Coordinates of C-alpha atoms and ligand atoms in Angstrom, one line a residue:
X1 CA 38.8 55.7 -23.7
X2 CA 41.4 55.7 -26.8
X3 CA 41.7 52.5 -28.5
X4 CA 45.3 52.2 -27.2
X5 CA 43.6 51.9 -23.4
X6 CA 41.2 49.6 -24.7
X7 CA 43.9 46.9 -26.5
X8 CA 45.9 47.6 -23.2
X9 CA 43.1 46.6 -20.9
X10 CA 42.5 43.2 -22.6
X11 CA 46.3 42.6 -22.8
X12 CA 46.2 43.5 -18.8
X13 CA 42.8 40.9 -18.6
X14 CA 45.0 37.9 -20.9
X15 CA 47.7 38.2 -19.4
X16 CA 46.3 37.9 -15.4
X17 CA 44.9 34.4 -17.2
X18 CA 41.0 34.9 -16.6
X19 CA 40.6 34.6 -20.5
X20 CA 41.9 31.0 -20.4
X21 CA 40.0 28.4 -18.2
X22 CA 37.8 26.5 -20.2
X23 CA 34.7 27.4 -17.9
X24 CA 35.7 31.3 -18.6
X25 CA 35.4 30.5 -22.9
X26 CA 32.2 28.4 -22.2
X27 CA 30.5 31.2 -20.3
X28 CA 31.2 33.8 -23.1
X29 CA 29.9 31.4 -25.7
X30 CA 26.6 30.8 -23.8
X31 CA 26.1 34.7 -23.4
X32 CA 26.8 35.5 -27.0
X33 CA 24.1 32.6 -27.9
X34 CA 21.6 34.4 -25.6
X35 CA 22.4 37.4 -26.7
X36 CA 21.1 36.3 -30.1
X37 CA 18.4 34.3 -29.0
X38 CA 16.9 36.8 -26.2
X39 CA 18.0 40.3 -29.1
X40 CA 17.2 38.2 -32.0
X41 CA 14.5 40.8 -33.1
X42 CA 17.2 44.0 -32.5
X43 CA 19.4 41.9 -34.6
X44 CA 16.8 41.2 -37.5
X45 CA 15.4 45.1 -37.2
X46 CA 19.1 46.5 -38.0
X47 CA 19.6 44.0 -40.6
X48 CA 16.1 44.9 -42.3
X49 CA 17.6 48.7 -41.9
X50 CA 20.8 48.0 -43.4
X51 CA 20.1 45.7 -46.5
X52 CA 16.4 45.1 -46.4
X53 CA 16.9 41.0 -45.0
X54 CA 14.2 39.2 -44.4
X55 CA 13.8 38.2 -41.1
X56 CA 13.7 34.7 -42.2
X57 CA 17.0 35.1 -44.0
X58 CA 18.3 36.7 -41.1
X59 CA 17.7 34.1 -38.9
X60 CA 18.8 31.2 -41.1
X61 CA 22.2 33.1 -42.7
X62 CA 23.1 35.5 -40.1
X63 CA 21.7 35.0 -36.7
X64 CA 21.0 30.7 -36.5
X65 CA 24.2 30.7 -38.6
X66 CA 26.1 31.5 -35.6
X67 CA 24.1 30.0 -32.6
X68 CA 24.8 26.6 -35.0
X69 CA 28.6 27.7 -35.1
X70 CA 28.2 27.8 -31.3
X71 CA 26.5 24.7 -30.7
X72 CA 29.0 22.7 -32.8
X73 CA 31.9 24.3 -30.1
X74 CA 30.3 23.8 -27.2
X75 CA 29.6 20.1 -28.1
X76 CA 33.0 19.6 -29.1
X77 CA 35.2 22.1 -27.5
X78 CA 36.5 20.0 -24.3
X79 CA 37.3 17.1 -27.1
X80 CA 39.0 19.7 -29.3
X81 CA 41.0 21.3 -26.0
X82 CA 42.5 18.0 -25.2
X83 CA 46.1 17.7 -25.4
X84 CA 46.6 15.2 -29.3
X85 CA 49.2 13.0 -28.4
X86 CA 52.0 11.7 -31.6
X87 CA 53.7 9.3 -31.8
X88 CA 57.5 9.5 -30.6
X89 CA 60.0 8.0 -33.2
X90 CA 62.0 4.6 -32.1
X91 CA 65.0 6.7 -31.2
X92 CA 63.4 9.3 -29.0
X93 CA 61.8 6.6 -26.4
X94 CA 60.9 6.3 -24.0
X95 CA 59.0 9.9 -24.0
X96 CA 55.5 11.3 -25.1
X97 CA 54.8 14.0 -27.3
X98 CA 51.4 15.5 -27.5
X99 CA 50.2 19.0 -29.1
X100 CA 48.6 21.6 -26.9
X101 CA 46.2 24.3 -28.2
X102 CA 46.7 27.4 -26.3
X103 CA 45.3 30.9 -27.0
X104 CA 47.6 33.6 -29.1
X105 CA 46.5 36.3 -27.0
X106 CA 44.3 39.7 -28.2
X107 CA 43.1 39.0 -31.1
X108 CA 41.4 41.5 -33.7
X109 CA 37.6 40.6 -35.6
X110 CA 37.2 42.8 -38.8
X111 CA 33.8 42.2 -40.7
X112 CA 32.2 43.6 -43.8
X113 CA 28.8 45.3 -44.2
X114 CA 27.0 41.6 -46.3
X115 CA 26.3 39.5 -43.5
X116 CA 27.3 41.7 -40.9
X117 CA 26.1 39.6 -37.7
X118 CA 27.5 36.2 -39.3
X119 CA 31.0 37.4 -40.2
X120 CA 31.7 39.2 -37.5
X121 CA 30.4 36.8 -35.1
X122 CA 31.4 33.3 -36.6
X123 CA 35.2 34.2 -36.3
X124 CA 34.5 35.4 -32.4
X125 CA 33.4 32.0 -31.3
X126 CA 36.3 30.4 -32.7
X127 CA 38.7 33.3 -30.5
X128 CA 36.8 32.9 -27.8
X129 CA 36.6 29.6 -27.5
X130 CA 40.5 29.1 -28.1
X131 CA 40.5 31.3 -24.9
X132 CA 41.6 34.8 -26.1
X133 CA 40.4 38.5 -25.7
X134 CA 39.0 40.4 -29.0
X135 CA 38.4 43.2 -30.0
X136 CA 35.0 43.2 -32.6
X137 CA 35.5 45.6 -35.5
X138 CA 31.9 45.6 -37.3
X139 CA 31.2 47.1 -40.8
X140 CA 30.5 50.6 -40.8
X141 CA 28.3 50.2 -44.0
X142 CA 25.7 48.1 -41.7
X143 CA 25.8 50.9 -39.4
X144 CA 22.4 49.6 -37.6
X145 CA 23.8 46.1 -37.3
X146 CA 27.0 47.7 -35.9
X147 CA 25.4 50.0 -33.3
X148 CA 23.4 46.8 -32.1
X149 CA 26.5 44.7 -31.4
X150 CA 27.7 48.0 -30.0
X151 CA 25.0 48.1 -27.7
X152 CA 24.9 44.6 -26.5
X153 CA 28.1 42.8 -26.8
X154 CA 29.1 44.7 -23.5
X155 CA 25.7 43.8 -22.1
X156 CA 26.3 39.9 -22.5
X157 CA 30.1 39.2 -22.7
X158 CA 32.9 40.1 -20.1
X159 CA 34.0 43.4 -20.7
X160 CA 37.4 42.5 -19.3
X161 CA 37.9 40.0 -22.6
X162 CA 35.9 41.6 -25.1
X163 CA 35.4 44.7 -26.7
X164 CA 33.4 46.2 -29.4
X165 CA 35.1 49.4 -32.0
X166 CA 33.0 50.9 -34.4
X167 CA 33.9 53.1 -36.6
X168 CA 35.4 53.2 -40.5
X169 CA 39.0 53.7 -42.0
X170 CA 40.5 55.8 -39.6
X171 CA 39.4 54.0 -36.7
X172 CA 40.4 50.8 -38.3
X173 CA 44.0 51.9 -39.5
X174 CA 44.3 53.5 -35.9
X175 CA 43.1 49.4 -34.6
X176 CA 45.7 48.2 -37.2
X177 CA 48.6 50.3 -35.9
X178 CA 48.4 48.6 -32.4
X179 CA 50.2 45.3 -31.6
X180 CA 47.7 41.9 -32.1
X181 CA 48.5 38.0 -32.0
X182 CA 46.2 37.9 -34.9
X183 CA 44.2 39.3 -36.8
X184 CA 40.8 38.1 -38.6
X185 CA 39.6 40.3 -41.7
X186 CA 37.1 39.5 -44.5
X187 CA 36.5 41.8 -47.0
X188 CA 38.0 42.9 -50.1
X189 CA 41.4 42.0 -51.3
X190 CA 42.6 46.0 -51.6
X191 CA 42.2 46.1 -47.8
X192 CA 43.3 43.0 -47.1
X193 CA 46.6 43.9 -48.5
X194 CA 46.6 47.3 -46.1
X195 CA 45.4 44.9 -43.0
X196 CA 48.8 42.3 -44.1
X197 CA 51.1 45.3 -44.2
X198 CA 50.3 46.6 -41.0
X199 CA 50.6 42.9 -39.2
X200 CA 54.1 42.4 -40.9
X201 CA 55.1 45.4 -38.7
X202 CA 54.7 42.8 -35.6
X203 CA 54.8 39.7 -37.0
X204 CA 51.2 39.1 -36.5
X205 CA 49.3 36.3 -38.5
X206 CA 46.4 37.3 -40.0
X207 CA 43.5 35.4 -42.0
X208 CA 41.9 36.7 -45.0
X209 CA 38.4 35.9 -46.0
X210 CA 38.4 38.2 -49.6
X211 CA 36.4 37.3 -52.3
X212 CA 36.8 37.3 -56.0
X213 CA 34.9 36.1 -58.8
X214 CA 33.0 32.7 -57.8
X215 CA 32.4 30.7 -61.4
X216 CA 29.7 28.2 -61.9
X217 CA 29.3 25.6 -64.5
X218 CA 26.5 23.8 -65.9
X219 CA 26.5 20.8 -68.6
X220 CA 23.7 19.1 -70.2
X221 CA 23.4 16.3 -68.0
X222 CA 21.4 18.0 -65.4
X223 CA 17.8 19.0 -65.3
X224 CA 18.4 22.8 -66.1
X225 CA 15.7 23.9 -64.1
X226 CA 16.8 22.5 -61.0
X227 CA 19.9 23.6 -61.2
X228 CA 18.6 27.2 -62.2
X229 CA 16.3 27.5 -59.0
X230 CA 19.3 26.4 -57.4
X231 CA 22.5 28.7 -59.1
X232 CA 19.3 31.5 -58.6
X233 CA 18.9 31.1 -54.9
X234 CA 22.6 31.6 -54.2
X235 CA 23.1 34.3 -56.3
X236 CA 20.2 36.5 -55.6
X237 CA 20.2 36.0 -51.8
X238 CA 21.0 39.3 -50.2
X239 CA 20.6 40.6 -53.6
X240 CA 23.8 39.0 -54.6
X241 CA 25.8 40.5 -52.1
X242 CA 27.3 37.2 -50.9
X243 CA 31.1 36.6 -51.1
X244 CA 30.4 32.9 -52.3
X245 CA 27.5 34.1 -54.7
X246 CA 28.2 32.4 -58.0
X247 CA 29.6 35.5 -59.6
X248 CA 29.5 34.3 -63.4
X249 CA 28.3 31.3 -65.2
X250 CA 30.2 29.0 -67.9
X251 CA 27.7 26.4 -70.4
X252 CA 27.6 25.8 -74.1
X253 CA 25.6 28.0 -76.3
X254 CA 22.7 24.8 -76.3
X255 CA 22.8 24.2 -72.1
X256 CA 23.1 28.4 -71.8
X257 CA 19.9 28.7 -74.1
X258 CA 18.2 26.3 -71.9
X259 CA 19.4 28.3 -68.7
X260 CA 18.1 31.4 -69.9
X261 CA 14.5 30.1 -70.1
X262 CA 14.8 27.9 -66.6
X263 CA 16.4 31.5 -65.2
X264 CA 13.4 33.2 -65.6
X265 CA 11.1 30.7 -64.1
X266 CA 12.9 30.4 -61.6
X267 CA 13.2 34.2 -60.7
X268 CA 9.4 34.0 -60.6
X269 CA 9.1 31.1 -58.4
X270 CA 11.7 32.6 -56.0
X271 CA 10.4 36.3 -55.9
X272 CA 7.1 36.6 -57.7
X273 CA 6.6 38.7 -61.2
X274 CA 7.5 41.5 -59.5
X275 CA 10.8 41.2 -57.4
X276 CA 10.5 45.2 -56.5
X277 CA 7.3 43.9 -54.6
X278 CA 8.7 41.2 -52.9
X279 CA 9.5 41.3 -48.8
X280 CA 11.9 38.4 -49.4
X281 CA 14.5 40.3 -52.2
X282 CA 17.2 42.4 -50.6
X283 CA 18.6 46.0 -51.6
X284 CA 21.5 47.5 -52.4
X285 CA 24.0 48.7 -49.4
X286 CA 24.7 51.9 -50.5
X287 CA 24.3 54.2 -53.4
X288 CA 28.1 54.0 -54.0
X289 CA 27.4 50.1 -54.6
X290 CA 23.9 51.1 -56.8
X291 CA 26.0 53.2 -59.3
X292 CA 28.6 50.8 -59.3
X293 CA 26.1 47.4 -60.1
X294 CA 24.4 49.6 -62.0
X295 CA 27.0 50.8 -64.4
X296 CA 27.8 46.9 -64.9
X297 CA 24.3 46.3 -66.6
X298 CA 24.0 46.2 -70.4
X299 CA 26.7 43.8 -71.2
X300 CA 25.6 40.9 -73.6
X301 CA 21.9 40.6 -74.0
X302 CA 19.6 41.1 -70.7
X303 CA 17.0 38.1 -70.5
X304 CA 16.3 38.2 -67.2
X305 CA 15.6 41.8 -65.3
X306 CA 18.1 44.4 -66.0
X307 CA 15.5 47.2 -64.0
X308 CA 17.1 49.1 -61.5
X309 CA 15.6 52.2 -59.1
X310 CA 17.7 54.2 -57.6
X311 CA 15.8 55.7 -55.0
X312 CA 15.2 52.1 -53.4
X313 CA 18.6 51.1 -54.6
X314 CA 17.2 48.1 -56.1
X315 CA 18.5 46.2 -58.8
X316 CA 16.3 43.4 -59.9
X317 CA 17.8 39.6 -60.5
X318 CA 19.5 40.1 -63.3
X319 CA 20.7 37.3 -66.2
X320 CA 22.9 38.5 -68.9
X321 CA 23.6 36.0 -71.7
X322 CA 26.2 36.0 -74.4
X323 CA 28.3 38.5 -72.1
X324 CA 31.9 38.6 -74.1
X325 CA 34.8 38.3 -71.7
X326 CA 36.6 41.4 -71.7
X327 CA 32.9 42.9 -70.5
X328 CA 32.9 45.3 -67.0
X329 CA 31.3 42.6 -65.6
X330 CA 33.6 40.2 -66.1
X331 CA 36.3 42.0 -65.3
X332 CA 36.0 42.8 -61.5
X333 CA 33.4 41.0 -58.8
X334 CA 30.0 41.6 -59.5
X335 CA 28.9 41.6 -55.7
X336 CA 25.3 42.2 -56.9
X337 CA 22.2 40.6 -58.3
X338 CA 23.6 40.0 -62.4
X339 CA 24.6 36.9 -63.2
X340 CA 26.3 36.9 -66.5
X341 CA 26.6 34.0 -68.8
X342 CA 29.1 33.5 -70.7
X343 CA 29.5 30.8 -73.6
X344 CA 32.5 27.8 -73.7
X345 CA 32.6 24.8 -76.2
X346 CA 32.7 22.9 -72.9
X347 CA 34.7 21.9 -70.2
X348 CA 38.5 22.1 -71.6
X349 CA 37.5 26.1 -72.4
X350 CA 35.6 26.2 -69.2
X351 CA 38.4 25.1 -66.8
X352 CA 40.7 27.3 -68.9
X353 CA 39.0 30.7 -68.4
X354 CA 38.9 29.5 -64.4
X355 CA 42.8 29.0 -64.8
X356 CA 43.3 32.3 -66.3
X357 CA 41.6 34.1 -63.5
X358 CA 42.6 34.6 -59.9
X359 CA 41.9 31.6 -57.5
X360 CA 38.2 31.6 -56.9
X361 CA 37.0 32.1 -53.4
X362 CA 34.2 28.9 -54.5
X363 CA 33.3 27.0 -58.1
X364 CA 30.6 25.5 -58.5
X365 CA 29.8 22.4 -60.8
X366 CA 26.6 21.5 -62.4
X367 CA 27.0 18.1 -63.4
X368 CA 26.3 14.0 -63.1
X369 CA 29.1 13.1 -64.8
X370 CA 31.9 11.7 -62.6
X371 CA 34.8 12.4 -65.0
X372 CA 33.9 16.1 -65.0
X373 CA 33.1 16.4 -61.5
X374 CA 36.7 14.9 -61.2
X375 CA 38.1 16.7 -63.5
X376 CA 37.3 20.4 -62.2
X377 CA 38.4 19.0 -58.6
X378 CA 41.9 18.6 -60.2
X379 CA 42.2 20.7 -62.6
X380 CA 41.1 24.1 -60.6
X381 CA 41.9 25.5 -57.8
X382 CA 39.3 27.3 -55.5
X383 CA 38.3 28.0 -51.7
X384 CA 36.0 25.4 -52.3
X385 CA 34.3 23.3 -54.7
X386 CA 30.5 22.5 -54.7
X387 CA 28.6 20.0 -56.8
X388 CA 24.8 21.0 -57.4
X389 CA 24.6 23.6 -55.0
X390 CA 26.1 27.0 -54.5
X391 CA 27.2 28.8 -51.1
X392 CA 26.0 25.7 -48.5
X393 CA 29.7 24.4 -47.9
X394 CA 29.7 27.2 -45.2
X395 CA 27.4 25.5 -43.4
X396 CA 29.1 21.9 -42.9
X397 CA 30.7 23.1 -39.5
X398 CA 33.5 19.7 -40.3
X399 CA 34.6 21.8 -43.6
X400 CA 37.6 24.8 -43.3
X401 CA 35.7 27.5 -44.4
X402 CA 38.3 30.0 -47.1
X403 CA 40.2 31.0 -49.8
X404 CA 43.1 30.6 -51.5
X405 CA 45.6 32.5 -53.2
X406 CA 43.6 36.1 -54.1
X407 CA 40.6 34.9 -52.3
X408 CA 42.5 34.3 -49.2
X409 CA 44.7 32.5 -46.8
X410 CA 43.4 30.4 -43.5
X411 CA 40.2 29.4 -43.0
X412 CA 37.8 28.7 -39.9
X413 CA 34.3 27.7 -38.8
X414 CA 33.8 24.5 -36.2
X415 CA 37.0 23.2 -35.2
X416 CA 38.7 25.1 -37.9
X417 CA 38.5 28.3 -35.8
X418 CA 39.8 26.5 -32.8
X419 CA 42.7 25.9 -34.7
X420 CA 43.1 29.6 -36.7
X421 CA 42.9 31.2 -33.0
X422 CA 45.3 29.2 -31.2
X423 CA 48.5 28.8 -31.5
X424 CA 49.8 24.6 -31.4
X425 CA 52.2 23.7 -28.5
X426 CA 54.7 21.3 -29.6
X427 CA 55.3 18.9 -26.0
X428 CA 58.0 16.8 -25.2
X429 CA 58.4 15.0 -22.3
X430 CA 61.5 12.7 -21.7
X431 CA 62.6 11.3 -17.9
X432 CA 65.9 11.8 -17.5
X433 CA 66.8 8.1 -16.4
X434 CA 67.3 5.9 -18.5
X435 CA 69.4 8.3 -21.0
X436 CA 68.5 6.8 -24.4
X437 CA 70.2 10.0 -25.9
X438 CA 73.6 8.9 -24.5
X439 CA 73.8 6.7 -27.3
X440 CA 73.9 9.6 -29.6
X441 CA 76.4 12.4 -27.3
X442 CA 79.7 13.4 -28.5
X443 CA 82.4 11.9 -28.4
X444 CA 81.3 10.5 -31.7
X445 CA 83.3 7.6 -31.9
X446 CA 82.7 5.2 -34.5
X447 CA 79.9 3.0 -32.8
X448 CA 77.5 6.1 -33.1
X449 CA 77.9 6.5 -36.9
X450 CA 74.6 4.8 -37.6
X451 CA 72.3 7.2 -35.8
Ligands
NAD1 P1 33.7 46.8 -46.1 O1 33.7 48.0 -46.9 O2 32.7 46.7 -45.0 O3 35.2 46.6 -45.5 C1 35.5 45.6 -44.6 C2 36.1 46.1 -43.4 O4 37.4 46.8 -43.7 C3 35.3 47.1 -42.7 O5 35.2 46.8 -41.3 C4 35.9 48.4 -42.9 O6 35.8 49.3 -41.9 C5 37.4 48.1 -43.1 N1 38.1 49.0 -44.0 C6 37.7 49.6 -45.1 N2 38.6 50.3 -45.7 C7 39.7 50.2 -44.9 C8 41.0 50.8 -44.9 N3 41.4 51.6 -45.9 N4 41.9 50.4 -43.9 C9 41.5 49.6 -43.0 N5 40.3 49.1 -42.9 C10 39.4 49.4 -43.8 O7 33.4 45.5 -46.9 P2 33.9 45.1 -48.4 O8 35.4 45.0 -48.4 O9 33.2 46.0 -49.4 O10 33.2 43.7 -48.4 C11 33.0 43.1 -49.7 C12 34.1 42.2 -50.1 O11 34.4 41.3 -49.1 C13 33.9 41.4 -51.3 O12 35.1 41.4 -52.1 C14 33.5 40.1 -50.8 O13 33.7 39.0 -51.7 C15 34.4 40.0 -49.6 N6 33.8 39.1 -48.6 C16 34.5 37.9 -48.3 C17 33.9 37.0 -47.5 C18 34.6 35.8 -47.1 O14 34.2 35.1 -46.1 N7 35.7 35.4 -47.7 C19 32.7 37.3 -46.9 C20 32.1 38.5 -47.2 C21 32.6 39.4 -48.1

């Protein structure tokens, strides 16, 4: 079947309305949460093939990631379908005005190769649960994952509403070239800019997860440890190929010195003496991605790893300190396991190299201190901003869940992705007896001057 048969035949199944009841939306969201449940060891194979995840990763950031996405709809989901009603202004009444939710239509999914199960799927439940059809368009750099939800997102789902395209560039500019209600992308800014081109062409509105460089500060009134088992664990999960990884840190040369020494501790505690060794440490996608992580090594002085193999494609956690700004490293997103650091005189220098840079995708903040805390809420703009712990905000289903500026526009997870996937019915209803409005039809003589 071409792909232009296959966006056809879920326009046909929206249009004849069997996407829409809410019993219809509630049955695809308890098959895709079998589906991980029942194939939750298909799911953790193919991501052990395609970035060497531990299972227990798998299940807590890619495959329970998204059975909690769906368990958060389905609690809420016949709340979040109601009608809202507004309040109608003095001169209107007496009507009522409510806002409706209805679905946008065919929708398109397009996911990277990091977490290829979560950010493919996490956007779905929002479509389906605002009642549309989709079309999934998986990573072809995860191509185990991607033959996986090839293979069983037909099994479990209606076929009439949801369909799964793999394939890489040309596939996805021939999916871009067809006519959506929206479109869903995460991945890299270059591409999102293709994927907004192509929607102007129809008007379509599209959300872009990107990513970007994710800063993190540190000051001296926190326990430097802590914070460095903490900063460690977000940036070396998946080995560092997380979008909201902290991509660089910002401390004075006294709270970086501390770091360096907490860093290396911490490295040990997380993955042993040995991270090669270690079943919970990720690899490298692709060799592409090895040369290119590699290549960024060497910058400043290494005091934490800096080995690389490039047979297995690993790159050990890496910390880089005194890493001068105009480095490789800091110039594009690191995307893999180095964490440069690089030194301010505090926080007025800090929040000024944020400001200079494109709006980060997260920041994160290391600090008691109430007046900073405050301080980098107002003074920066981000995605998201998190006190004492990187990358978590995802999981708060109650927080929108994107970027802003070069990280992105829209945002989604819980009721978020309700709202991204729908489109909001503005309702008025007004009886026709008594007419109010007569007070305000022409002629407008000069008793009607004060409305
Ligand atoms: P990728 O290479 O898998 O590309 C993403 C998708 O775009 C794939 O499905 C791919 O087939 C498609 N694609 C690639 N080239 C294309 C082209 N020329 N035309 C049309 N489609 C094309 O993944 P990636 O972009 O390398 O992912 C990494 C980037 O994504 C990083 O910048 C990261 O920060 C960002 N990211 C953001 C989020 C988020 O939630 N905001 C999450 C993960 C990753």
């Amino acid at each position: 079947m071409t792909l232009a048969q296959t966006v056809a035949d879920l326009r046909h199944s929206f249009d004849s309305g069997i996407t829409k009841p809410r019993g219809w939306r509630v049955a695809q969201l308890t098959a895709l949460r079998r589906m991980l449940t029942e194939r939750s060891a298909e799911f953790e194979d193919a991501l052990l093939a395609d970035l060497a995840k531990n299972p227990t990763e798998s299940q807590v950031a890619e495959i329970g990631f998204v059975v909690g996405e769906i368990d958060h709809m389905l609690r809420h989901l016949r709340r979040w379908l109601r009608p809202r009603r507004v309040t109608v202004p003095g001169a209107l009444m007496p009507a009522r005005a409510s806002i409706v939710r209805e679905p946008v239509g065919v929708v398109l999914v397009i996911a990277p190769w990091n977490y290829p199960v979560q950010l493919l799927l996490a956007p779905v439940v929002g479509a389906l649960a605002a009642g549309n059809a989709v079309v999934l368009k998986p990573s072809e750099l995860a191509p185990a994952t991607s033959a996986v939800m090839a293979r069983l997102v037909p099994e479990y789902l209606d076929p009439r509403g949801v369909a799964v395209v793999e394939g890489g560039v040309d596939e996805t500019t021939e999916l871009l070239e067809q006519r959506w209600d929206h479109i869903f992308y995460t991945g890299n800014g270059r591409v999102g800019r293709i994927v907004a081109a192509a929607a102007v062409e129809n008007l379509t509105p599209v959300t872009l997860e990107l990513g970007g460089k994710s800063p993190v500060y540190v000051d001296d009134t926190v326990d430097p440890a802590a914070a460095a088992l903490r900063i460690a664990w977000g940036k070396f999960m998946n080995a560092g190929q997380t979008c909201v990884a902290p991509d660089y840190l910002l401390a004075t040369p006294a709270v970086a010195a501390r770091l360096t020494e907490a860093f290396r501790a911490a490295v040990t505690e997380l993955y042993g003496d040995d991270p090669a060794t270690s079943p919970d440490y990720g690899r490298i996608v692709n060799g592409r991605q090895f040369e290119r992580l590699a290549a960024l090594l060497g910058a400043g002085s290494t005091v934490v790893g800096g080995q690389t193999d490039a047979a297995t494609r690993y790159v050990a956690p890496t910390v880089l300190a005194d890493v001068p700004r105009d480095a490789p490293v800091m110039r594009e997103e690191i995307f893999g396991p180095i964490l440069p650091i690089v030194t301010v005189s505090g926080p007025d220098e800090a929040i000024r190299i944020i400001n200079e840079g494109d709006k980060p995708l997260a920041l994160y903040v290391f600090s008691e201190n109430p007046r900073i805390r405050k301080r980098f809420t107002t003074e920066t703009s981000s995605g998201a901003i998190g006190f004492g712990v990187p990358a978590a905000h995802l999981a708060v289903g109650g927080l929108p869940f994107g970027g802003v500026g070069d990280s992105g526009s829209g945002a989604y997870h819980g009721e978020n992705s309700l709202r991204t996937f729908s489109h909001e019915k503005a309702v008025l209803s007004k009886s026709l007896k008594p007419d109010t409005l007569k007070l305000i039809y022409p002629p407008y003589t000069a008793s009607k001057d004060r409305f």
